Coordinates of C-alpha atoms in Angstrom, one line a residue:
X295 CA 247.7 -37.2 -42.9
X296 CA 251.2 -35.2 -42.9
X297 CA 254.0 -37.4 -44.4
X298 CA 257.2 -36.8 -42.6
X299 CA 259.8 -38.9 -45.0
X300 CA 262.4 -36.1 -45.9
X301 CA 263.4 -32.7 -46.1
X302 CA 263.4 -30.8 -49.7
X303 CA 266.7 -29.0 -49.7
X304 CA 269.0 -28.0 -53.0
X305 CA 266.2 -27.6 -55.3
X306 CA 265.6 -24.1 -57.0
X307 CA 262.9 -22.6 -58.4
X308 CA 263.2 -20.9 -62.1
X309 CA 264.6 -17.3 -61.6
X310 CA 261.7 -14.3 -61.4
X311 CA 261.2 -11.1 -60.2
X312 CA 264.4 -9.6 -61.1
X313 CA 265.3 -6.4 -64.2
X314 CA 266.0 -7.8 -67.2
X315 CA 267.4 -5.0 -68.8
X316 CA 269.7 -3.8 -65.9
X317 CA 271.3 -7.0 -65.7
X318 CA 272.4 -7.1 -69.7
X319 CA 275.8 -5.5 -69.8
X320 CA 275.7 -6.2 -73.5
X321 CA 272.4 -4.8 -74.3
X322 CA 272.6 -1.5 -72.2
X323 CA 275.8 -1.1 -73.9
X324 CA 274.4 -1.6 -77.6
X325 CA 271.6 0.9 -76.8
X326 CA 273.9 3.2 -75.1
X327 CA 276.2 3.2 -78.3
X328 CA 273.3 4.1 -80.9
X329 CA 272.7 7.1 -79.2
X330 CA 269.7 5.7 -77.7
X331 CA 270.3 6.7 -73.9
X332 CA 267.5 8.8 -73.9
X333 CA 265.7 5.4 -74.0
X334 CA 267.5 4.2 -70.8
X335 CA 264.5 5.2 -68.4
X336 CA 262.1 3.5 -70.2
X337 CA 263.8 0.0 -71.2
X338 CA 265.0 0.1 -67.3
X339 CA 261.5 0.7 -66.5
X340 CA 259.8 -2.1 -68.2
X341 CA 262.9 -4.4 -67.5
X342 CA 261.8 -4.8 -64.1
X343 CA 257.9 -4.5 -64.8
X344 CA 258.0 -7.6 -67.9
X345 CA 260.3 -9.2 -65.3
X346 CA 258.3 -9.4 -62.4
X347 CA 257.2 -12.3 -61.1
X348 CA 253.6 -11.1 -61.8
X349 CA 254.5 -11.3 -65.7
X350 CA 256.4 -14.6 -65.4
X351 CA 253.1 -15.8 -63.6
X352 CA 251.2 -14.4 -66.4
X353 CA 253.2 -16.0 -69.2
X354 CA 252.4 -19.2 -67.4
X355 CA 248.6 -18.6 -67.2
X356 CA 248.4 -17.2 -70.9
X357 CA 250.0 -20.8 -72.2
X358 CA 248.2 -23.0 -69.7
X359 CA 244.9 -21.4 -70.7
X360 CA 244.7 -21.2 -74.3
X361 CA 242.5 -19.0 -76.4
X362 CA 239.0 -20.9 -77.1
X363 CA 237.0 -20.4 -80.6
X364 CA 233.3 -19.3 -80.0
X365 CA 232.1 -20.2 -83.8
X366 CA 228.4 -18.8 -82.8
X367 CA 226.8 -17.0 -79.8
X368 CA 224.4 -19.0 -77.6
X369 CA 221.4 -17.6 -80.0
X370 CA 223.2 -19.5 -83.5
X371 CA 224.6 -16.0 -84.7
X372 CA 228.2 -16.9 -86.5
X373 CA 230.8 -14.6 -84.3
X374 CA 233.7 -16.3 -85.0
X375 CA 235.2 -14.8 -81.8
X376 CA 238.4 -16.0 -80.2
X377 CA 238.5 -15.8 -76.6
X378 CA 241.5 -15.3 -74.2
X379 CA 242.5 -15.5 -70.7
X380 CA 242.5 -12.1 -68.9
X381 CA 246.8 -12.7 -68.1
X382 CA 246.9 -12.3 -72.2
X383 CA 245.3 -9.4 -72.4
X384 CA 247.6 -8.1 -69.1
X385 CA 250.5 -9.1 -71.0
X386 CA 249.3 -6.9 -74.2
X387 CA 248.7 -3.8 -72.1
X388 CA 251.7 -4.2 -70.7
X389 CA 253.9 -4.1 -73.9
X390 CA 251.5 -1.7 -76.2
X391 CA 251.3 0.8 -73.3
X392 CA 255.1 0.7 -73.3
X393 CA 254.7 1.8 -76.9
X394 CA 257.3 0.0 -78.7
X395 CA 254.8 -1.1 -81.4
X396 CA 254.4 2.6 -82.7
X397 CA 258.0 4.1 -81.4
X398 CA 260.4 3.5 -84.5
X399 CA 257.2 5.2 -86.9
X400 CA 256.0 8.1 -84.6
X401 CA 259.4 9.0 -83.4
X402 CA 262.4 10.9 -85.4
X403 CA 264.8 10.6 -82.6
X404 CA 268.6 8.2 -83.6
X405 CA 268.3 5.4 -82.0
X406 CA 264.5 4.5 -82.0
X407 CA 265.1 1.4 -84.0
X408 CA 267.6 -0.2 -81.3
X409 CA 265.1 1.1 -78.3
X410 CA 262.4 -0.3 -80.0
X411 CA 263.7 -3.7 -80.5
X412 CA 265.1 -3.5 -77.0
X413 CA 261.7 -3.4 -75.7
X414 CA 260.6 -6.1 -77.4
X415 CA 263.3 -8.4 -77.1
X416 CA 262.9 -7.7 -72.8
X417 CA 258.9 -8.7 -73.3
X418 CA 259.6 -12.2 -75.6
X419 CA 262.0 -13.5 -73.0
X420 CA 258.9 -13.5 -70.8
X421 CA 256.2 -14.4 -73.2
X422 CA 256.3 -14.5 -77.1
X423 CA 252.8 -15.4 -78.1
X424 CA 251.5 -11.8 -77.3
X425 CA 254.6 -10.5 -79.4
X426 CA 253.0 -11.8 -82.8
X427 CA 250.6 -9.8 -83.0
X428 CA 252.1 -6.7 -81.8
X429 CA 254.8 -7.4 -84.2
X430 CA 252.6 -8.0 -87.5
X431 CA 250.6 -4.8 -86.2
X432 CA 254.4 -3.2 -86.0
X433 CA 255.5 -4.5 -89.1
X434 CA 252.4 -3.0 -90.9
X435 CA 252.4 0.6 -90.3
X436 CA 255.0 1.2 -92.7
X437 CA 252.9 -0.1 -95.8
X438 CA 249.4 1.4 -94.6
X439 CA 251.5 5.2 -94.5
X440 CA 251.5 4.9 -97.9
X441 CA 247.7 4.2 -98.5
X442 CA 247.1 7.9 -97.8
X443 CA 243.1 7.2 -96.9
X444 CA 243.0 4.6 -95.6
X445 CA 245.7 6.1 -92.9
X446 CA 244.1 9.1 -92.5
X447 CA 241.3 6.7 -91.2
X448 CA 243.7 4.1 -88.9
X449 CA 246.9 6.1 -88.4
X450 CA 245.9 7.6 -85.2
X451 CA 244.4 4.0 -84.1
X452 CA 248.0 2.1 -84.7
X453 CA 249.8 4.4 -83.0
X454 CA 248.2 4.6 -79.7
X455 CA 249.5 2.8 -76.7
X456 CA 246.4 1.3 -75.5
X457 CA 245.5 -2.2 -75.9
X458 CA 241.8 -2.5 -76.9
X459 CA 240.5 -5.7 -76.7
X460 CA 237.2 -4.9 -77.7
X461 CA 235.4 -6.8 -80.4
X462 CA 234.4 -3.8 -82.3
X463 CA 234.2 -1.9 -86.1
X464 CA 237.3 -0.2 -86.1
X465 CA 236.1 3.4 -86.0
X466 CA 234.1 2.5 -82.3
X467 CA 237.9 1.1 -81.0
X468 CA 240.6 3.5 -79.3
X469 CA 243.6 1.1 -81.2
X470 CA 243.9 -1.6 -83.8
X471 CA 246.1 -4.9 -84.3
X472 CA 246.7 -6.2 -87.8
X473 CA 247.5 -9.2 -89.0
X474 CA 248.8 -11.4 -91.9
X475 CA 247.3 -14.1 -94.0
X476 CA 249.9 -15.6 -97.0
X477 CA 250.0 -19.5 -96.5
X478 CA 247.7 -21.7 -98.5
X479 CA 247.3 -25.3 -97.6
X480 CA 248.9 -26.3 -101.1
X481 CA 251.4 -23.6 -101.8
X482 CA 253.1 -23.4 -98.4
X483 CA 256.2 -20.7 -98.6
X484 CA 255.2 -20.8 -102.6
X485 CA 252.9 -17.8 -102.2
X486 CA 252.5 -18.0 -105.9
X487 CA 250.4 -21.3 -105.6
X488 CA 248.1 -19.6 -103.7
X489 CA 244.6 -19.9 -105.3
X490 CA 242.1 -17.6 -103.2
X491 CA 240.7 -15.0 -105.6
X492 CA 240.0 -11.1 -105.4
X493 CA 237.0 -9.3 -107.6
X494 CA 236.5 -5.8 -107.8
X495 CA 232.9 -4.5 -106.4
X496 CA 233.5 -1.7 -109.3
X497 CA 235.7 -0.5 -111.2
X498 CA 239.0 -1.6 -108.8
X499 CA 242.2 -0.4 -108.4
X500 CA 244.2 0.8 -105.5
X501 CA 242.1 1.4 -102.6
X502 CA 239.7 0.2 -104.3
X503 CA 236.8 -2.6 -102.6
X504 CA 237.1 -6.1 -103.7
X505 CA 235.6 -9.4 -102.8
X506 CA 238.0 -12.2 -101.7
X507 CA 237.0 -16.0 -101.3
X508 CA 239.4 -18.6 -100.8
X509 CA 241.2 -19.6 -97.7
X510 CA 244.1 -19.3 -95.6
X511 CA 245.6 -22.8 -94.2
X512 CA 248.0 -20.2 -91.1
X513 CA 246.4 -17.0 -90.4
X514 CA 247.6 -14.9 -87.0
X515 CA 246.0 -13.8 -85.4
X516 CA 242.5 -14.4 -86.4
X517 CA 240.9 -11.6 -83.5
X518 CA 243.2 -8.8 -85.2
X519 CA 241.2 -6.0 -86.5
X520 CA 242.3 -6.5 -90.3
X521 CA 244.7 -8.7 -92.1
X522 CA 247.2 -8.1 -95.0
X523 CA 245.9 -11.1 -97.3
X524 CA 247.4 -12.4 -100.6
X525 CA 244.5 -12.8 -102.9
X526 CA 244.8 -13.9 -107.5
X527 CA 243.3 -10.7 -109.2
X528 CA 242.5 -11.6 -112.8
X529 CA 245.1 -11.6 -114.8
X530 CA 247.4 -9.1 -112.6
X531 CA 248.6 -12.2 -110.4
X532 CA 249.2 -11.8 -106.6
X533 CA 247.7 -9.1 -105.1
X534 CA 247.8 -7.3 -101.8
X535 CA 244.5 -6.6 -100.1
X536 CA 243.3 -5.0 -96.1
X537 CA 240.7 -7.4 -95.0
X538 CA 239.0 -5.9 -92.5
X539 CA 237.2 -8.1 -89.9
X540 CA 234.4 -6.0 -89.5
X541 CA 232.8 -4.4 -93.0
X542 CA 232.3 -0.2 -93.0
X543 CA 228.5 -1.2 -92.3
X544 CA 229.4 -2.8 -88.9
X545 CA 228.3 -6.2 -90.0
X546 CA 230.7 -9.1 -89.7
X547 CA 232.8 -9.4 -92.9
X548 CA 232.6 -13.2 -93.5
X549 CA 236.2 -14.4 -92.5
X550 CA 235.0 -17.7 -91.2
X551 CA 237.4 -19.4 -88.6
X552 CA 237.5 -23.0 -89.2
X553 CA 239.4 -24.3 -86.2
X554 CA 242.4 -22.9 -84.5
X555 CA 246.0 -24.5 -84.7
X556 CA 247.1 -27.2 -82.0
X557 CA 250.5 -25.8 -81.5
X558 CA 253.5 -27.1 -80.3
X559 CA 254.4 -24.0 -79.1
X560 CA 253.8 -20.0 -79.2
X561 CA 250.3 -21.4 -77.3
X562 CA 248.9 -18.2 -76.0
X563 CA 248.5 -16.6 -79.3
X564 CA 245.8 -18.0 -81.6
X565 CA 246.6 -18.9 -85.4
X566 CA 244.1 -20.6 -87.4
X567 CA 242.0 -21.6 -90.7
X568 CA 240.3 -19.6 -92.4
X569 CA 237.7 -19.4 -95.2
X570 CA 237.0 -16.2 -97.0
X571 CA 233.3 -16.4 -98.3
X572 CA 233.3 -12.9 -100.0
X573 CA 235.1 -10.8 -97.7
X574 CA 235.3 -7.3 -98.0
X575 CA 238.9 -6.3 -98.8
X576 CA 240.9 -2.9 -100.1
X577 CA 243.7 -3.0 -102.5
X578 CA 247.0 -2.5 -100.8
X579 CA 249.9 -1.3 -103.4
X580 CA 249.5 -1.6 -107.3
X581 CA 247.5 -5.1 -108.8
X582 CA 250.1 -7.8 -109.2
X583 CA 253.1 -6.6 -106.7
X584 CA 250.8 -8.5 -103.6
X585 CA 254.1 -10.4 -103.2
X586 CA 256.7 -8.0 -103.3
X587 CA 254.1 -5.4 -101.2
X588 CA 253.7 -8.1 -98.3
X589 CA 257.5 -9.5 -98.4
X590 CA 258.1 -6.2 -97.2
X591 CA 256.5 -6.4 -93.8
X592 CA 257.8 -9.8 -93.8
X593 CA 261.3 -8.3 -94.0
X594 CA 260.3 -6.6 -91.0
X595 CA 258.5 -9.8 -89.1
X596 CA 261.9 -11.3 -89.9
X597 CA 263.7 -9.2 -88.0
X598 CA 261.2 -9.7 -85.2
X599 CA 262.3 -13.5 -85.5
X600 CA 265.7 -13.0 -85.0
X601 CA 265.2 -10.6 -82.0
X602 CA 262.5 -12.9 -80.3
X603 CA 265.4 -16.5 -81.1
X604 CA 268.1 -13.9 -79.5
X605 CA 265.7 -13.2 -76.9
X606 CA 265.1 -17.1 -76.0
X607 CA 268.6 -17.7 -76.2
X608 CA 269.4 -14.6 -73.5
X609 CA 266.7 -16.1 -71.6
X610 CA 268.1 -19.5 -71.4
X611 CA 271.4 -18.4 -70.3
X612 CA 270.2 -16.4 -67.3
X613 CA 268.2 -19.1 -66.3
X614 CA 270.8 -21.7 -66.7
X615 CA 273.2 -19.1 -64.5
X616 CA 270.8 -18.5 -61.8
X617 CA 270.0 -22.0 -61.9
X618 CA 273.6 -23.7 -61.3
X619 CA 274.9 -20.9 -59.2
X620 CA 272.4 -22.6 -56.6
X621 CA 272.4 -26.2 -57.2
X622 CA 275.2 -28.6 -56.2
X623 CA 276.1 -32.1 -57.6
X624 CA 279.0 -33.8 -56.1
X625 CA 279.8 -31.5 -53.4
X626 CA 279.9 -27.9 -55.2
X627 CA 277.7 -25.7 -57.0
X628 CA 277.5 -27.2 -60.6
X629 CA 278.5 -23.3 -62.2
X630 CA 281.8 -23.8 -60.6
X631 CA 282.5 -27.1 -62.6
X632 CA 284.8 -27.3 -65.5
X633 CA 282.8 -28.9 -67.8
X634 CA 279.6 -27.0 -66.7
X635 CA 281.2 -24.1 -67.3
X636 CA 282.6 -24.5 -70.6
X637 CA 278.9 -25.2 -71.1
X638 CA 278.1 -21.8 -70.0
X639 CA 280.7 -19.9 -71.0
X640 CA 279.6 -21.3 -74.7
X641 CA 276.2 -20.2 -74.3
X642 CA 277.1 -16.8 -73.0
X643 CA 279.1 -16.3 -76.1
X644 CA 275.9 -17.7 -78.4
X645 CA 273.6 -14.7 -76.9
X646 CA 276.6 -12.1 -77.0
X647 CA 276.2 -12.9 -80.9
X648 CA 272.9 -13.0 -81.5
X649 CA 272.2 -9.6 -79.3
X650 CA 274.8 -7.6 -81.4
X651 CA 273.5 -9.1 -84.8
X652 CA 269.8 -8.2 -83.5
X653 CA 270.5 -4.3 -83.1
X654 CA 273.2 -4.4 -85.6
X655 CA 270.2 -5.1 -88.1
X656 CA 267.9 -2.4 -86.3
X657 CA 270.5 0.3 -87.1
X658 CA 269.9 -0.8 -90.5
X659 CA 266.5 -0.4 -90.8
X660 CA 266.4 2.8 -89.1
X661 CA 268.8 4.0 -91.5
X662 CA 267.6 2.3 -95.0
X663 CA 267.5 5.4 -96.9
X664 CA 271.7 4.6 -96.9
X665 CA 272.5 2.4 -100.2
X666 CA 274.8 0.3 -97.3
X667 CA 272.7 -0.3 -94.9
X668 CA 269.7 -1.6 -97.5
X669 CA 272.3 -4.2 -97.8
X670 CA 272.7 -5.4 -95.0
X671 CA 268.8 -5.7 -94.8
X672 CA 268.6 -7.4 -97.6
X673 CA 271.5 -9.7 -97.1
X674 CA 271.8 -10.0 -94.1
X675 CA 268.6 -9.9 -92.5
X676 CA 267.6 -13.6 -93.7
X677 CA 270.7 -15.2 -92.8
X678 CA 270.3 -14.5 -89.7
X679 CA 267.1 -15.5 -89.4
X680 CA 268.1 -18.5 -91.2
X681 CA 270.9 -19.1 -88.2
X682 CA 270.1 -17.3 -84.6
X683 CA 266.6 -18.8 -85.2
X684 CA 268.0 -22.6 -85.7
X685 CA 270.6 -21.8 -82.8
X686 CA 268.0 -20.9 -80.6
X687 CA 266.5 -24.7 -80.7
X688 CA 270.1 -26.0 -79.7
X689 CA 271.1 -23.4 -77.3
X690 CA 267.8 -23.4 -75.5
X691 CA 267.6 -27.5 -75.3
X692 CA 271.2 -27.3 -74.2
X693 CA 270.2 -24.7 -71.8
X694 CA 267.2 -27.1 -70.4
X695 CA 269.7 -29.5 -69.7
X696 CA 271.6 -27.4 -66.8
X697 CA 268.3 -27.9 -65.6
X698 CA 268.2 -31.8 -65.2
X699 CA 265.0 -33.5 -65.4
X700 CA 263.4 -30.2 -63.8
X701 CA 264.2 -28.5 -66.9
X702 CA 261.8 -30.9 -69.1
X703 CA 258.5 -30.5 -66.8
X704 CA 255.4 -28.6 -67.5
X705 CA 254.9 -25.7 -66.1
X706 CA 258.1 -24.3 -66.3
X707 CA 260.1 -21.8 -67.9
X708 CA 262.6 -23.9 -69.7
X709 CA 259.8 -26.1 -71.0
X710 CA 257.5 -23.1 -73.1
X711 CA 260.9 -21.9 -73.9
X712 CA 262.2 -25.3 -75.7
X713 CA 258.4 -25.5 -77.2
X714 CA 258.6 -21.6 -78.6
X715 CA 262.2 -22.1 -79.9
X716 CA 260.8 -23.9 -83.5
X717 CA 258.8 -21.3 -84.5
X718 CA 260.8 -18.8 -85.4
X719 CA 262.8 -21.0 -87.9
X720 CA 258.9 -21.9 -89.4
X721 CA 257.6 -18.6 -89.7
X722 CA 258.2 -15.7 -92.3
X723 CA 259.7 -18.3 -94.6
X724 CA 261.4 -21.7 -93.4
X725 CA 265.4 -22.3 -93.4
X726 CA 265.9 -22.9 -96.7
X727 CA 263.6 -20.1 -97.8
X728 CA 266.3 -17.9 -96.1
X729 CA 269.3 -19.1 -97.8
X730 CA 267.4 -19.2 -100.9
X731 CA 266.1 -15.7 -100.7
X732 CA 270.1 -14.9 -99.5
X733 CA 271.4 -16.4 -103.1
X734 CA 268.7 -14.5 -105.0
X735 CA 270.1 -11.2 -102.9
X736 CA 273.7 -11.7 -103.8
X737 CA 272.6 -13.1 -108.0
X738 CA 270.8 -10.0 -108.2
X739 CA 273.6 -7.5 -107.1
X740 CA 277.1 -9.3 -106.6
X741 CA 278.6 -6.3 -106.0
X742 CA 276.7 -5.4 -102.6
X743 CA 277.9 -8.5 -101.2
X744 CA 282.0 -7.6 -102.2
X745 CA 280.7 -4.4 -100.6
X746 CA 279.8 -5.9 -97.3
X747 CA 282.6 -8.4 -97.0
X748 CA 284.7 -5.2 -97.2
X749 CA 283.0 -3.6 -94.7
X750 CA 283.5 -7.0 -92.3
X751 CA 287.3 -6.6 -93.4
X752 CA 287.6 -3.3 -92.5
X753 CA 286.3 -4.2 -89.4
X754 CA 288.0 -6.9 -88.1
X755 CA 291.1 -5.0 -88.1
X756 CA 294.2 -7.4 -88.1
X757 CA 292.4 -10.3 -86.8
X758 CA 294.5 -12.8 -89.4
X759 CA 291.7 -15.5 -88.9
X760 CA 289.0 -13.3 -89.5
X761 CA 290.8 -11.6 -92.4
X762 CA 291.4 -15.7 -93.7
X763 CA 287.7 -16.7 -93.4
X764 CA 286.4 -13.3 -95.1
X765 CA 289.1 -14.0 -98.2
X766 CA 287.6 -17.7 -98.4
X767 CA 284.0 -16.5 -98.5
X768 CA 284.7 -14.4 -101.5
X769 CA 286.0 -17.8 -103.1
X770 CA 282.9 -19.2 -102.0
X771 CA 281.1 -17.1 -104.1
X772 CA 282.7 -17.6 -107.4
X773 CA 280.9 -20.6 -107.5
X774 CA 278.6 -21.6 -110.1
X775 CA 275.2 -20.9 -109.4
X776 CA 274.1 -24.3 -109.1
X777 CA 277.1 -25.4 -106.9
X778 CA 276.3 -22.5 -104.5
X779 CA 272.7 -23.2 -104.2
X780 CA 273.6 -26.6 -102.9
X781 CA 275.9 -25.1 -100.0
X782 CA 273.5 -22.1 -99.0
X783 CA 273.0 -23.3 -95.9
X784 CA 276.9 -23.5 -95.0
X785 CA 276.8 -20.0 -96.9
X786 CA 274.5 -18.4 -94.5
X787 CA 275.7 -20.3 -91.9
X788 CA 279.8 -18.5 -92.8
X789 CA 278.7 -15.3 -93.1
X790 CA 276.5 -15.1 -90.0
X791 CA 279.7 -16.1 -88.0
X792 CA 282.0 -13.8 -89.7
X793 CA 279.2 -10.9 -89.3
X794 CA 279.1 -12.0 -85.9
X795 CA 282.7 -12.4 -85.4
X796 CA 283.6 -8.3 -86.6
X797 CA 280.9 -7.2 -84.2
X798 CA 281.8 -8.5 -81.4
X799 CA 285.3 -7.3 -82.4
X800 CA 283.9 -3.6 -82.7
X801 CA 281.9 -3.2 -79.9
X802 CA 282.7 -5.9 -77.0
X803 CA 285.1 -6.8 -74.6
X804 CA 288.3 -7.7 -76.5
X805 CA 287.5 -11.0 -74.0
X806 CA 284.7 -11.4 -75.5
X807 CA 285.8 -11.5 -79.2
X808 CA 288.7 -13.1 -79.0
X809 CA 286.9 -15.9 -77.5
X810 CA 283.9 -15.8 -80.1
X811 CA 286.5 -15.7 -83.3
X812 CA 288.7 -18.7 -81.7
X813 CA 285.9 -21.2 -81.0
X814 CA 283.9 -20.1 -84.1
X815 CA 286.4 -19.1 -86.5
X816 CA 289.4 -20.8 -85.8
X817 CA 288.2 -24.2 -85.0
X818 CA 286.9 -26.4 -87.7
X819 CA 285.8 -28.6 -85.0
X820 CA 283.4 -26.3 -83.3
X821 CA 279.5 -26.3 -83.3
X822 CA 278.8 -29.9 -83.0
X823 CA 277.4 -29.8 -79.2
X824 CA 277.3 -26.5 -77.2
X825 CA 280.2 -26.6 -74.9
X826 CA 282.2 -29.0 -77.4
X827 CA 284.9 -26.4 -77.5
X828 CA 288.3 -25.5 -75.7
X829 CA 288.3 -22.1 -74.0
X830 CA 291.0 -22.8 -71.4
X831 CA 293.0 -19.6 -72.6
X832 CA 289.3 -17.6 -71.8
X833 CA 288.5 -15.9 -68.5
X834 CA 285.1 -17.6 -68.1
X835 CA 285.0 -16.3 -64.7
X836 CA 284.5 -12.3 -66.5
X837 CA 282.9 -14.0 -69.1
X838 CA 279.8 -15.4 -67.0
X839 CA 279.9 -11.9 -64.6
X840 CA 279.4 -10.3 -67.7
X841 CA 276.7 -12.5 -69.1
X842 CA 274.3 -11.9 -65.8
X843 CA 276.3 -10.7 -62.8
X844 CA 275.6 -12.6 -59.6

């Protein structure tokens, strides 16, 4: 029987189908300003193919569907074989045959950096799971160059643009994804607690075979080819080692998965436990620098963190825009409402910020041979992971909230969007592990952190407020070391805005900035809700055009 009760009228469906990249004034303008517009074509290009509705579908058929552990094959073989959903493995064509996982590497041209993590940041508004993978694998090639044989055996596979999904020895497979394996389940972010163990099969060394056995309490993604693992070698400490996950004899090298992780989020990639029961693994970098060797291709998956928070936080706005430029409460569209959109306005400003940080950093890594730009990767590059990624859990619940109760049901996009949010704050080394890591920066060379304040002087100009807050953050820092440990967080949190702040005053609309530096400079009253913030001197109208024109 057909119930006739009532007509569904002023309800709207999450926005699809549209280009993600053309409709980002901001980030068409950052890649056209690092001389990247020979990149245009193809961001355009895969803005409106990762922004199809097919890929939105996708996104919500990879997370519905999770991956499934197959332990042993029907026969009692151990195959410890993760299986996915074919909308995954879509999703992973889709981005490696775009080629931004091999671009910045293969390609000399200016600019590759900020193409590259355009690319990626147009795929993780869609669907992030399938980024972490891509994004070790990215994050990798730059430490395998340097292991001369072992490249000469991989290189070719890393850089190709085709996503083999194949279960295979590596030489038999047409690419490769790696993977990382640090975390221990009693050491946590304290890498140095870990307790699995590396023995040489001879006489050892770099690139030399070894036998690992241990475990691993968070290891992504267990179906990569090989993982960068963190493994005691005698007396050198931390080592460094490329577990393969198939040995040079094509038999399984014994990586046993245990179970894979019930996530709150980030569901359509597969992390796990692991066991190591004398795996097969090379020596990567010199015996005892496993640490320092790996931290740098965290430094990199960092960066991916804060590009795939900016990317959520972008996401949420256009969704929130396209979402109460349709629905009415109390007789008008709820975009058009004063407090709505001060509420919009706030988080058009939030994504403005985190974009311009995001390629702001890429420039830097592209150009790290510079003694200036190393700083501001290594400064930085974890305070704003420590900030963009804890914004991103505020801004994108705020952003569900536009939404009404049809913001906070499954499946939706708000909803994965408000479950991925948390991860990036988790992964590559929690908050406090940022600010830490940004005190240890500035105790080791006080000078490069003068140096960057300068720069940030120099380029806001004569914005007096800006000018006031970088003068007070040089005060901040003549604390003693103990004091200043305490207030890392506010640190981080001070010079993220100030960094913010000057880039926006470089490169964006004088609007724009103006409206940044008031509400997050100049008000001491600012940050406590999104929206809790007077902008009646700003022209939100512009403000919202620009964030996703209508």
């Amino acid at each position: 029987m057909v119930m006739h009760t009532h007509e569904v009228f002023n309800q709207y469906d999450e926005l699809t189908g549209y280009n993600l990249f053309a409709t980002d004034q901001a980030l068409v303008a950052a890649v056209t300003a690092a001389d990247a517009s020979w990149a245009l074509p193809a961001l355009e290009a895969y803005g409106g193919e990762i922004g199809s509705a097919e890929s939105f579908h996708e996104a919500e058929l990879a997370n519905r569907h999770l991956p499934e552990l197959e332990v042993y094959d029907r026969r009692g073989r151990r195959i410890d074989h993760v299986e996915f959903h074919p909308a995954w493995h879509s999703l992973m064509t889709k981005l490696r045959g775009a080629g931004w996982i091999a671009l910045p590497f293969r390609d000399q041209r200016p600019g590759r950096w900020i193409a590259d993590i355009a690319g990626f940041y147009l795929h993780c508004q869609v669907e992030s799971g399938t980024s972490c993978p891509s994004t070790m694998t990215w994050a990798a090639i730059p430490l395998l160059q340097r292991e001369k044989g072992l490249w000469q055996a991989i290189g070719d596979k890393l850089y190709s643009d085709d996503h083999d999904a194949r279960d295979l020895p590596m030489h038999d497979k047409r690419s490769i994804c790696i993977g990382m394996g640090m975390t221990e389940k009693q050491g946590g972010s304290d890498v140095r607690a870990n307790t699995t163990t590396a023995r040489p099969v001879g006489a050892g060394g770099r690139g030399a075979e070894y036998l690992i056995r241990g475990h691993k309490w968070f290891f992504s993604a267990p179906m990569c080819d090989a993982h960068l693992v963190v493994a005691q070698f005698d007396d050198a400490g931390p080592s460094c080692f490329f577990v393969p996950r198939w040995r040079p004899d094509d038999s399984r090298n014994p990586v046993r998965i245990q179970r894979l992780k019930n996530k709150l989020g980030n569901c359509s990639n597969s992390s796990s436990e692991v066991e190591f029961d004398d795996a097969l693994g090379m020596l990567i970098g010199e015996p005892g620098r496993g640490i320092p060797t790996i931290i740098e291709m965290a430094n990199h998956t960092r960066l991916a963190c804060v590009m795939s928070s900016a990317a959520f936080i972008r996401q949420a706005l256009v969704q929130s825009l396209a979402y109460t430029r349709q629905r009415k409460a109390f007789g008008k569209v709820l975009a058009e409402q004063p407090l709505m959109r001060a509420v919009l306005a706030d988080l058009a400003l939030e994504s403005e910020a985190a974009l311009v940080l995001t390629m702001r950093l890429a420039a830097a890594f592209e150009r790290d041979d510079d003694p200036r730009e190393r700083v501001w990767k290594r400064i930085v590059t974890p305070a704003a992971k420590f900030w963009v990624c804890k914004r991103a859990v505020e801004l994108v619940g705020e952003a569900m909230e536009t939404f009404g109760g049809n913001g906070y049901v499954e499946p939706g996009v708000m909803a994965r969007l408000f479950r991925e949010a948390p991860v990036n704050s988790i992964w590559e080394g929690s908050g406090n592990v940022m600010c830490l890591d940004l005190i240890r920066a500035f105790a080791r060379d006080p000078d490069a952190m003068f140096d960057l304040l300068a720069d940030l002087e120099q380029a806001a100009a004569d914005d007096a407020v800006l000018r006031s807050e970088i003068d007070s953050l040089r005060g901040m820092l003549k604390l003693p070391p103990d004091q200043l440990e305490a207030v890392a967080r506010l640190l981080a949190q001070r010079l993220v805005l100030v960094v913010q702040a000057a880039l926006l005053r470089r490169s964006a609309p004088a609007p724009v900035a103006d409206a940044f530096i008031a509400s997050r400079i100049g008000a001491a009253g600012w940050g406590r809700v999104v929206g809790g913030c007077d902008l009646h001197a700003v022209d939100i109208a512009a403000l919202l055009a620009r964030a996703f024109p209508q």
